Coordinates of C-alpha atoms and ligand atoms in Angstrom, one line a residue:
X1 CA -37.8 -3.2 14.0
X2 CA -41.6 -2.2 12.9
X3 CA -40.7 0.7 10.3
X4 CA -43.0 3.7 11.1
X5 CA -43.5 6.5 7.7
X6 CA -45.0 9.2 7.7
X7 CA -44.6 10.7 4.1
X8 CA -48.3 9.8 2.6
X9 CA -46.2 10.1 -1.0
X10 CA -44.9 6.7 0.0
X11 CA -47.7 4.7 1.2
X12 CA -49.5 3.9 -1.6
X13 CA -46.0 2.0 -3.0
X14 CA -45.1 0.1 0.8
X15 CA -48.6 -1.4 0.8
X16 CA -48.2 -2.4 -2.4
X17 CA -45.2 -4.4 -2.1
X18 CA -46.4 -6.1 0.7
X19 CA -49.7 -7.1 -1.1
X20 CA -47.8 -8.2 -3.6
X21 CA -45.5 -10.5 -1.6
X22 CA -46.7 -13.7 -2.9
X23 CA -46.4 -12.9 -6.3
X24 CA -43.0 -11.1 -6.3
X25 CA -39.9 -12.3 -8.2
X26 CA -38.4 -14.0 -5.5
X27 CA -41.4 -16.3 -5.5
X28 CA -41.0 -17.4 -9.1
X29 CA -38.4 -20.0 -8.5
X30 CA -41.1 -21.6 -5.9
X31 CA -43.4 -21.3 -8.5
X32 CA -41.2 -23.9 -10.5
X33 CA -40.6 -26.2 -7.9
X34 CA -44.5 -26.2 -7.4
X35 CA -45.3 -26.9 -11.0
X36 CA -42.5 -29.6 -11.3
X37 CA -44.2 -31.4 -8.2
X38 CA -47.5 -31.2 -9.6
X39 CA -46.5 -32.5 -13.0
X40 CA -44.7 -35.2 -10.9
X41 CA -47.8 -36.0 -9.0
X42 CA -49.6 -36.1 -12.0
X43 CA -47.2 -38.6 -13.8
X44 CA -46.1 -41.2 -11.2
X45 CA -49.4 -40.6 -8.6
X46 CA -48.0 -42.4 -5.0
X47 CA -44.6 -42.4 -5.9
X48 CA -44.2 -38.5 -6.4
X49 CA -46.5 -37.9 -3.2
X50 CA -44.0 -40.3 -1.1
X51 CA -40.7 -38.5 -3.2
X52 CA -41.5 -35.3 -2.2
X53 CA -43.2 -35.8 1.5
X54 CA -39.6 -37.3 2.6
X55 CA -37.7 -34.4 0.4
X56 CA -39.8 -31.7 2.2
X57 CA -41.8 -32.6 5.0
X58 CA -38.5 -35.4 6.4
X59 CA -41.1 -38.5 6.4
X60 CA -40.3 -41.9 5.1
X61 CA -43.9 -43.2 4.3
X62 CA -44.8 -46.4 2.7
X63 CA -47.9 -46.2 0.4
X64 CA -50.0 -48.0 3.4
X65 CA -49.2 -45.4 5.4
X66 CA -50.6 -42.2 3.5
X67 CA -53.7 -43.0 5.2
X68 CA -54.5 -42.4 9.1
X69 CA -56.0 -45.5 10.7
X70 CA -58.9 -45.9 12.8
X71 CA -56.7 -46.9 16.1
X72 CA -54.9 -43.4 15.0
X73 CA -58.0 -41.6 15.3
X74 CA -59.2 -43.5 18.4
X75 CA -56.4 -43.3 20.1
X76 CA -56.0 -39.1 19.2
X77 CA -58.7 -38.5 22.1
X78 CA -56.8 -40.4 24.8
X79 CA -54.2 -37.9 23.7
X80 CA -56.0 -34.4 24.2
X81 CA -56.8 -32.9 27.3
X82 CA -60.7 -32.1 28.9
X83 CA -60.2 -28.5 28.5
X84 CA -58.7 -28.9 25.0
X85 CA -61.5 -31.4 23.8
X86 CA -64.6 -29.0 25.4
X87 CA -63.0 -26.2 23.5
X88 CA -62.8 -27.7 20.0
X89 CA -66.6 -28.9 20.5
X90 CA -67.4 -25.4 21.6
X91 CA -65.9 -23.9 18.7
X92 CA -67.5 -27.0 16.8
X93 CA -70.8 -25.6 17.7
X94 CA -70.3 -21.8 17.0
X95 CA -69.0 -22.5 13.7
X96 CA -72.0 -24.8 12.9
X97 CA -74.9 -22.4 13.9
X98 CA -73.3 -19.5 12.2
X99 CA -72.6 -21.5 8.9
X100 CA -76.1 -23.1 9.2
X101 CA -77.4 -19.6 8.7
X102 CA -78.5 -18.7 5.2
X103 CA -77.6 -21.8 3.7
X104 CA -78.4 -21.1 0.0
X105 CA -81.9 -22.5 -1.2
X106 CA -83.0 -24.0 -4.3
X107 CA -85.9 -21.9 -5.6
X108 CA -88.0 -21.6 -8.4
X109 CA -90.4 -18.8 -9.9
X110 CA -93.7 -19.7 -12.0
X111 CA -94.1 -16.4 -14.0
X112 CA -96.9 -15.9 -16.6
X113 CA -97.6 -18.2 -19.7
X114 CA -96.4 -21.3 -17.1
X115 CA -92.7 -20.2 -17.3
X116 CA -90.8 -21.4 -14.5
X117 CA -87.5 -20.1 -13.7
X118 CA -85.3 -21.0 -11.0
X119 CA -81.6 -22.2 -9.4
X120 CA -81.2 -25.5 -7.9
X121 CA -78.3 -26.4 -5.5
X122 CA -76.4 -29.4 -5.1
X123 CA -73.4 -30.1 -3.3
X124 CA -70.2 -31.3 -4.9
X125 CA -69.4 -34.9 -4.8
X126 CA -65.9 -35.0 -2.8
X127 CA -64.2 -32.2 -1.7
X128 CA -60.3 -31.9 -0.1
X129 CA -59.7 -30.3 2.6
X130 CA -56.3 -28.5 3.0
X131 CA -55.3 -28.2 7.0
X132 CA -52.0 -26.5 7.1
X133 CA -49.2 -28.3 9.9
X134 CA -45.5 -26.9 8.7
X135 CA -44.9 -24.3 11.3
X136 CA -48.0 -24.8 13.5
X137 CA -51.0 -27.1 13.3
X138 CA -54.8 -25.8 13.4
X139 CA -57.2 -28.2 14.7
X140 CA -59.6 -24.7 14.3
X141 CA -59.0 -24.8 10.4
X142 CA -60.3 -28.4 10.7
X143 CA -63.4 -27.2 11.7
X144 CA -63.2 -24.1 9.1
X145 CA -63.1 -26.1 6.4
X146 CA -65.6 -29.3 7.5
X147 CA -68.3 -28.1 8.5
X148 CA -69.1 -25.7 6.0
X149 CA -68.6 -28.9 3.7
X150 CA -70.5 -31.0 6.0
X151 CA -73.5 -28.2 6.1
X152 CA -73.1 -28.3 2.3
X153 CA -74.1 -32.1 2.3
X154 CA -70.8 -33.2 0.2
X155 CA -70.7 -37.0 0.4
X156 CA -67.7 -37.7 0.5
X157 CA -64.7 -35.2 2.7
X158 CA -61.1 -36.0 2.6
X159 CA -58.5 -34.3 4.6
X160 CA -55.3 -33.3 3.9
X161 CA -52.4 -32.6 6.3
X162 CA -48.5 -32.4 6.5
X163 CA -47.2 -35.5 8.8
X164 CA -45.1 -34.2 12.0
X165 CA -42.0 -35.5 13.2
X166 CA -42.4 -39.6 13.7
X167 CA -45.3 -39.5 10.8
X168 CA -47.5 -38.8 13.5
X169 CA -50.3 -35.7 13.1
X170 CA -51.1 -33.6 16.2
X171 CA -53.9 -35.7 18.1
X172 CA -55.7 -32.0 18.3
X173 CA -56.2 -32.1 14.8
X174 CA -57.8 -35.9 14.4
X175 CA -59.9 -34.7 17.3
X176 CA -61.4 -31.6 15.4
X177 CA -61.4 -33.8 12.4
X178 CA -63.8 -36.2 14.0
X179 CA -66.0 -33.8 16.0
X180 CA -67.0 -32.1 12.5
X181 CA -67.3 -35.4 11.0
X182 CA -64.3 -36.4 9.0
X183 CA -62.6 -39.3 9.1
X184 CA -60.8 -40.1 5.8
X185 CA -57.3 -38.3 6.2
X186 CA -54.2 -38.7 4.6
X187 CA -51.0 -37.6 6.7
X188 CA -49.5 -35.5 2.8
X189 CA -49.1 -31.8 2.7
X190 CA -47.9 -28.8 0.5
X191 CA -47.8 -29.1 -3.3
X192 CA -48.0 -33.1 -3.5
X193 CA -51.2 -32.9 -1.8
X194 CA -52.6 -30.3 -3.7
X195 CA -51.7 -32.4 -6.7
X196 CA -52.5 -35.4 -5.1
X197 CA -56.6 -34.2 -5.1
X198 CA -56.3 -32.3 -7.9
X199 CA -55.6 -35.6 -10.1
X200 CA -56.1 -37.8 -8.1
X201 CA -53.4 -41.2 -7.3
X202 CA -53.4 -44.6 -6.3
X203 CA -54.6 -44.0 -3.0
X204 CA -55.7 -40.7 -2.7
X205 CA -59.0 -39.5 -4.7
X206 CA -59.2 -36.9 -6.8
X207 CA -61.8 -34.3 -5.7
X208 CA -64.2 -31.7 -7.1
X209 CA -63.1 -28.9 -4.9
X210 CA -60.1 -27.9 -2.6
X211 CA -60.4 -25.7 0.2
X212 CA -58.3 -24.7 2.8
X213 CA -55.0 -22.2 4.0
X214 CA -51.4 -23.2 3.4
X215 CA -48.4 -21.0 3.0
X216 CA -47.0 -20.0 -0.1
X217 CA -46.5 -23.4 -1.7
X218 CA -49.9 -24.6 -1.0
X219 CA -51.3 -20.7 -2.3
X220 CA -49.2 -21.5 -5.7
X221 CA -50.0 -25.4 -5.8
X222 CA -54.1 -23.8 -5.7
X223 CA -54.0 -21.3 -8.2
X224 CA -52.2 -23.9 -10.6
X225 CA -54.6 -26.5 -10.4
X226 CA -57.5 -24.3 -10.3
X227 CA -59.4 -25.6 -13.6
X228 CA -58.8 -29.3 -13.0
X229 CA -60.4 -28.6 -9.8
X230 CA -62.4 -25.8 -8.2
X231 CA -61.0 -23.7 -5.1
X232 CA -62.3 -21.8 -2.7
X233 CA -60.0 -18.9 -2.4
X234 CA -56.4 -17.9 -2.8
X235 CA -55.7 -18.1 1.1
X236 CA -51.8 -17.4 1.2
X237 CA -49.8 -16.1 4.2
X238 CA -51.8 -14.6 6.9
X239 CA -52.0 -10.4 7.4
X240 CA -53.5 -8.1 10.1
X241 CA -54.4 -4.5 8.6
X242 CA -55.1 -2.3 11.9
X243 CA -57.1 1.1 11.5
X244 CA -56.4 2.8 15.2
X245 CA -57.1 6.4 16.5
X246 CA -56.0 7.7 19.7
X247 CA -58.5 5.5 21.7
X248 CA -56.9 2.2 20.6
X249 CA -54.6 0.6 23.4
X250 CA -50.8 -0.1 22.0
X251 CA -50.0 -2.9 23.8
X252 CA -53.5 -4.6 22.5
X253 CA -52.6 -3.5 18.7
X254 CA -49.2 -4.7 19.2
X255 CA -50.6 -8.0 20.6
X256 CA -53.2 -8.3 17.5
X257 CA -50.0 -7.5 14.6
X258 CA -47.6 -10.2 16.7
X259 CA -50.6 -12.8 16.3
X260 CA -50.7 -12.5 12.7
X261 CA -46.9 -12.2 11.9
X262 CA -46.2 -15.3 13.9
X263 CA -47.9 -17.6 11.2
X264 CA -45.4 -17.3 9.0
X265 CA -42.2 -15.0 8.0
X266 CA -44.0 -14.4 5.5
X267 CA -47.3 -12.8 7.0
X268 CA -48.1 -9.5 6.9
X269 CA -49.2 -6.7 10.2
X270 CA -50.1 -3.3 9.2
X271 CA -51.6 -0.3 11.5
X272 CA -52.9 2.7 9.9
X273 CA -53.1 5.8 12.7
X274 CA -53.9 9.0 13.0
X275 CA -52.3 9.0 16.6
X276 CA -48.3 9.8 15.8
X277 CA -48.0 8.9 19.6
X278 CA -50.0 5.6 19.2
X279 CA -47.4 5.0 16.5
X280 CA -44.0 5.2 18.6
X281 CA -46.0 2.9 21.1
X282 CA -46.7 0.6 19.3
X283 CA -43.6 0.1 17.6
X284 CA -42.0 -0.3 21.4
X285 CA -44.7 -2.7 22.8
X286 CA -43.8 -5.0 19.3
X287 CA -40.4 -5.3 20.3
X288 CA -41.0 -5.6 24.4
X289 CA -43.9 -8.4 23.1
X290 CA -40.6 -10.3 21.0
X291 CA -38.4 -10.3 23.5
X292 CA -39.6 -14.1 24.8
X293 CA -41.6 -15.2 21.9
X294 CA -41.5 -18.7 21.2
X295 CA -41.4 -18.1 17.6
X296 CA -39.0 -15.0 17.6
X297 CA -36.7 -15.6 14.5
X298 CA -40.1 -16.5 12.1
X299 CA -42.1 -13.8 13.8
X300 CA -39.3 -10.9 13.3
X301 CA -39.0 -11.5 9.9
X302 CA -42.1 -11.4 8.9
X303 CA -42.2 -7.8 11.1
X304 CA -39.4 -6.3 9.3
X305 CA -40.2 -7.3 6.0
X306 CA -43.7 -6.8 6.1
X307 CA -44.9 -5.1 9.0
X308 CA -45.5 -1.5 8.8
X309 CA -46.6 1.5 10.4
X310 CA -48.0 4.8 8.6
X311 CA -49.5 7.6 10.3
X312 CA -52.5 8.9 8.5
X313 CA -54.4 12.3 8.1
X314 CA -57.4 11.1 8.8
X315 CA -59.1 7.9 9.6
X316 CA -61.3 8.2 6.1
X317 CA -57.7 8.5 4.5
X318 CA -56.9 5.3 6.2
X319 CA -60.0 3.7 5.4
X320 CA -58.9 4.3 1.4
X321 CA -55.3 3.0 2.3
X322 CA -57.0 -0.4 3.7
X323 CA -59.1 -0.3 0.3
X324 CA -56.0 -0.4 -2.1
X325 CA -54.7 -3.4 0.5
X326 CA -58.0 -5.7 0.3
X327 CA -56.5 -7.2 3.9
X328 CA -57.6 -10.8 4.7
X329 CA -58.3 -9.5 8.4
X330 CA -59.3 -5.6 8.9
X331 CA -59.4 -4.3 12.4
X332 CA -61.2 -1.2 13.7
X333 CA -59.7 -0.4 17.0
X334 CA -61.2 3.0 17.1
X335 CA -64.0 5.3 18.7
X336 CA -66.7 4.9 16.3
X337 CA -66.1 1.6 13.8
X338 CA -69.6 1.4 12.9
X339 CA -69.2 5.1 11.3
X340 CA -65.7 4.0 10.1
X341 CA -67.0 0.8 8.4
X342 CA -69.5 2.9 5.6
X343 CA -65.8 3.7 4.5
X344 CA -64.6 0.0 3.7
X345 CA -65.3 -2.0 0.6
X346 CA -62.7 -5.0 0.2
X347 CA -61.3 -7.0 3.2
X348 CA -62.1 -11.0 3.8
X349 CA -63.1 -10.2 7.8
X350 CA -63.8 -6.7 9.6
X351 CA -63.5 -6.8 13.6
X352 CA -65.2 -4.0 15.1
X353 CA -63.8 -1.8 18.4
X354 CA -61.2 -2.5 20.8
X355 CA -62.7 -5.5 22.3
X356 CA -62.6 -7.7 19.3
X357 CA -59.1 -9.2 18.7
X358 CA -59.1 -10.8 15.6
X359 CA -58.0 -14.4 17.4
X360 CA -62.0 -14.8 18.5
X361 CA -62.7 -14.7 14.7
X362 CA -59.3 -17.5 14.1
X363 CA -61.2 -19.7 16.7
X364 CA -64.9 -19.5 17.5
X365 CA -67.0 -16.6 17.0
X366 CA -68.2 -18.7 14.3
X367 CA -67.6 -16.5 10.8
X368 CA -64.9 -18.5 8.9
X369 CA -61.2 -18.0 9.2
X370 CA -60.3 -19.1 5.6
X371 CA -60.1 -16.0 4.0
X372 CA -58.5 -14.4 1.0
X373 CA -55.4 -12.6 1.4
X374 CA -52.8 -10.8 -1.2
X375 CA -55.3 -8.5 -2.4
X376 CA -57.9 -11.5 -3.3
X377 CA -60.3 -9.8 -0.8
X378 CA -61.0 -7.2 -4.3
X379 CA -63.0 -10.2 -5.6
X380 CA -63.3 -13.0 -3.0
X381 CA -65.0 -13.7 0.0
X382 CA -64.3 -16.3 3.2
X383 CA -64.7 -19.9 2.9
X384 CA -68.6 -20.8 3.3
X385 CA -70.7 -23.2 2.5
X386 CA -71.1 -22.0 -0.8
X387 CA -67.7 -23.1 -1.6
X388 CA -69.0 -26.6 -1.8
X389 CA -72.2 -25.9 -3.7
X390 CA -73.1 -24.8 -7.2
X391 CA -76.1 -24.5 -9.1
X392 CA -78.1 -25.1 -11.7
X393 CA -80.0 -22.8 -13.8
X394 CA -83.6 -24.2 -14.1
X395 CA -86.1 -23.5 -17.1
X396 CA -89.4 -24.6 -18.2
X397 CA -91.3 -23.1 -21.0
X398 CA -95.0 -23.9 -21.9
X399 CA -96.0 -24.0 -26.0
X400 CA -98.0 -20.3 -25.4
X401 CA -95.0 -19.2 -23.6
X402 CA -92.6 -20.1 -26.4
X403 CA -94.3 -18.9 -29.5
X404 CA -94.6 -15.9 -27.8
X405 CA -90.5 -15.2 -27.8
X406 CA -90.0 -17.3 -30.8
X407 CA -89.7 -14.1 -32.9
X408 CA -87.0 -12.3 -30.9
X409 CA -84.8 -15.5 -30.5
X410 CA -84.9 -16.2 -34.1
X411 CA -83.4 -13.1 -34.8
X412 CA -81.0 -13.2 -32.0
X413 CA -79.8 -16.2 -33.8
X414 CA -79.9 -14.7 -37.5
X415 CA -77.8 -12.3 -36.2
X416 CA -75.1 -14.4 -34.4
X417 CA -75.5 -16.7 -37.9
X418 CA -76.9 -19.9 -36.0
X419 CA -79.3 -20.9 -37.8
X420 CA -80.3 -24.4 -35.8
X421 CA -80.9 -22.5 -32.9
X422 CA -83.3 -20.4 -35.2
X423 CA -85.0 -23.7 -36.5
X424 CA -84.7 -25.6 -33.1
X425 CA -87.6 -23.3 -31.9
X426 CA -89.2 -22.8 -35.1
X427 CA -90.0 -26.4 -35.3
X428 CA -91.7 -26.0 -31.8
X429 CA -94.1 -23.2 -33.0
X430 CA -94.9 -24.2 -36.6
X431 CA -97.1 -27.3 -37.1
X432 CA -94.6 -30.2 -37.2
X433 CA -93.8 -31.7 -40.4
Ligands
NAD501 N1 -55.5 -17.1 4.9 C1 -56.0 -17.9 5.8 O1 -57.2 -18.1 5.9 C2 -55.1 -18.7 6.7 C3 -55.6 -19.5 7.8 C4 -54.7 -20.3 8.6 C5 -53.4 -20.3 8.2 N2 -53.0 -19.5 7.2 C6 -51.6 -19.6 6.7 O2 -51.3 -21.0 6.4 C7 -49.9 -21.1 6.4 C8 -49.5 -22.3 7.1 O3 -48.2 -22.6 6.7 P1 -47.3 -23.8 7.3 O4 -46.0 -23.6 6.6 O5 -47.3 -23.7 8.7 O6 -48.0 -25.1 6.8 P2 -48.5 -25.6 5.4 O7 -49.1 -26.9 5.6 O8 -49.2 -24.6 4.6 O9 -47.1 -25.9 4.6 C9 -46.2 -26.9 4.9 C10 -45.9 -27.7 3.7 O10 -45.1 -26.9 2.8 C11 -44.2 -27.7 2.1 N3 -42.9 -27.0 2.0 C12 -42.2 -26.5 3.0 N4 -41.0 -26.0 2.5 C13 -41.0 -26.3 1.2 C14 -40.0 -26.1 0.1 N5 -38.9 -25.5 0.4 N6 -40.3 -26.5 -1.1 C15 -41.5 -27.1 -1.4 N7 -42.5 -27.3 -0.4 C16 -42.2 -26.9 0.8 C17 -44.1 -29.0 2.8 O11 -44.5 -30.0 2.0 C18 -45.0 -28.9 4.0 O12 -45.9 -30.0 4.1 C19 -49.3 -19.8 7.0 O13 -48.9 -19.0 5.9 C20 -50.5 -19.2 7.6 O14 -50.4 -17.8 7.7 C21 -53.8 -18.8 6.4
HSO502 N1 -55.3 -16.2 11.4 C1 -55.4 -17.4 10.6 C2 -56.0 -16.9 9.3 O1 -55.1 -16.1 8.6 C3 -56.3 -18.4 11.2 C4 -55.8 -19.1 12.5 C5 -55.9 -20.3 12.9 N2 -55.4 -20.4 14.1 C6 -55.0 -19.3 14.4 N3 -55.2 -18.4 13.5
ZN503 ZN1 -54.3 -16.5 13.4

């Protein structure tokens, strides 16, 4: 059952614990399986990949058969309905315009003395794309994680997902892949294909960046790699932090924490009210909404190990609570969000009022749903098209423009005890000779 407290003493402590879920001890011995598949990977390339897909994903593959074929992907839209195929191209096209918006621009300044300053963007030159398939399989994190690379410009996109029963991956999925533009997949998930991109093997190239959700494997398989390869962010186990007053409808907040929790037994649903009859509602419409879930057992234990309600004092008190948790997804079912909102500094996605379920943001409202969860929304932001671009600094100085800071960078570089930096400009200002 959803625990309800209302002791503030203990809050601070409950959200804390479920923050810090995916780093707890109990996840230290996955954290040595991860590191001994990634050495693995590393070491024996195919081999490792086809070792551990049959240990943990129950596929026999031969090496030929990493990669989906063209017939595969042809044959995928035979496979999806109308309905199914209009709504992924919908979505498709949300998702595009919103990530087409503010695409970062190279620029440069001409100041005074002909200096020019500026940042230049360019894409990376491949990029993986994680798309989770244990428990469920999300054509819409397809399109989450393509077409902000395709926006980007990134030559070359390879996918990643976890093969299904029969090797086969959910025609849905090579749909979406091809609607945003991707057609080199490889049918490898968890760890092994984390490794698999992150050092490349015999069939599967190494890549620049990975992107993309995954459950706690994949989260741990990220972080260790991170170095040999840029990510995007930590995006772990899903979670749902709720903010509701006495406006909010139960059934609707109970709906919103059941769709999160039933990722993974290891998501996390939170509501924060300052309605102590909201509360006991709640907690009743959560267990009437299990009753004939389809994904019961998984969805219950995420809800009694990491679902929780408190009752606040206020709603500003709650807004501090949701600051210490940095949720990936931060609801506002309340009278006034856009007043509410001036309170909140760290969560990957707000949703605003009690017509905003957070599944139109998992699907199509266009903002991306990759976002950072376990407290990574403190310093990290959604998946965007930025994820797949750096830049670089840009500098030109002139003779005049030179002599003039000659002074001050030769005794910058005294001072640090450099002395070819010193002489490297020197020589520019000082007749050559
Ligand atoms: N934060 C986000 O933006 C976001 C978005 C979508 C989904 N998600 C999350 O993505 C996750 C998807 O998880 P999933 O499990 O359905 O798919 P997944 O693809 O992330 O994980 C499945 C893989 O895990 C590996 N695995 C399973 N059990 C293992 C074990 N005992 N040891 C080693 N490896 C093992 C297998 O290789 C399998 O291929 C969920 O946690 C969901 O909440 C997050
Ligand atoms: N809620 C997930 C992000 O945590 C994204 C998703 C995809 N499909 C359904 N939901
Ligand atoms: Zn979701």
């Amino acid at each position: 059952m959803l625990r309800i407290i209302t002791q503030q003493a203990d809050v601070i402590s409950e959200l804390q614990r479920i923050c810090d879920r995916t780093h707890d001890e109990q996840v230290l011995h996955k954290e040595a399986t991860v590191r001994e598949v990634l050495q693995a990977v590393k070491r024996q390339g195919d081999k490792a990949v086809l070792h551990y897909t049959a240990e943990f994903d129950h596929q026999t593959l031969q090496p030929e058969e990493l990669r989906v074929t063209g017939s595969e992907l042809d044959a995928a839209y035979q496979q999806v309905s109308k309905d199914l195929l209009a709504a992924i191209q919908r979505a498709c096209r949300q998702i595009e315009a919103f990530h087409r918006q503010r695409v970062p621009k190279s620029w440069v300044h001409f100041g005074d003395d002909e200096v020019v300053l500026g940042k230049r963007y360019t894409p990376v030159d491949r990029a993986g794309l994680y798309v989770p398939g244990g428990r469920a399989s999300y054509p819409s994190t397809v399109l989450m994680n393509a077409i902000p690379a395709k926006v980007a410009g990134v030559p070359r996109i390879v996918m990643v997902t976890p093969p299904g029963a029969g090797k086969a991956i959910n025609p849905a999925v090579l749909v979406a892949a091809q609607e945003a533009g991707v057609e080199e997949i490889y049918r490898i998930g968890g760890a092994q294909a984390i490794a698999a991109l992150a050092y490349g093997t015999e069939t599967i190239p190494k890549v620049n960046v990975i992107s993309g959700p995954g459950n706690i494997y994949v989260t741990l398989a990220k972080k260790l790699v991170y170095g040999t390869v840029g990510i995007d962010s930590l995006a772990g186990p899903s979670e749902v932090l709720i903010i509701a007053d006495e406006t909010a409808n139960p059934a609707h907040v109970a709906a919103d924490m059941l769709a999160q929790a039933e990722h993974d037994p290891m998501a996390a649903a939170i509501l924060l009210t300052t309605d102590a009859g909201l509360a006991k509602k709640v907690q009743a419409a959560v267990d009437r909404q299990l009753v004939d879930h389809p994904r019961r057992i998984d969805t219950e234990k995420a809800i009694a190990h990491y679902g929780l309600i408190v009752v606040v004092e206020s709603l500003e008190a709650a807004a501090e609570f949701s600051n210490e948790f940095a949720p990936e997804h931060l609801e506002l079912e309340v009278e006034d969000p856009w007043t509410l909102i001036s309170h909140i500094r760290h969560a990957g996605a707000i949703f605003l009022g009690n017509s905003t379920p957070e599944a139109v943001g998992d699907y199509l409202a266009g903002p991306n749903h990759t976002l950072p969860t376990s407290g990574a929304a403190r310093y990290a932001s959604a998946l965007g098209v930025e994820t797949f671009l750096k830049h670089s600094s840009i500098i030109q100085y002139s003779p005049t423009a030179l002599e003039k800071v000659a002074g001050a960078i030769e005794t910058l570089a005294k001072a640090e005890g450099l002395p070819s930096h010193a002489d490297s400009v020197r020589r520019r200002v000082q007749e050559e000779e």
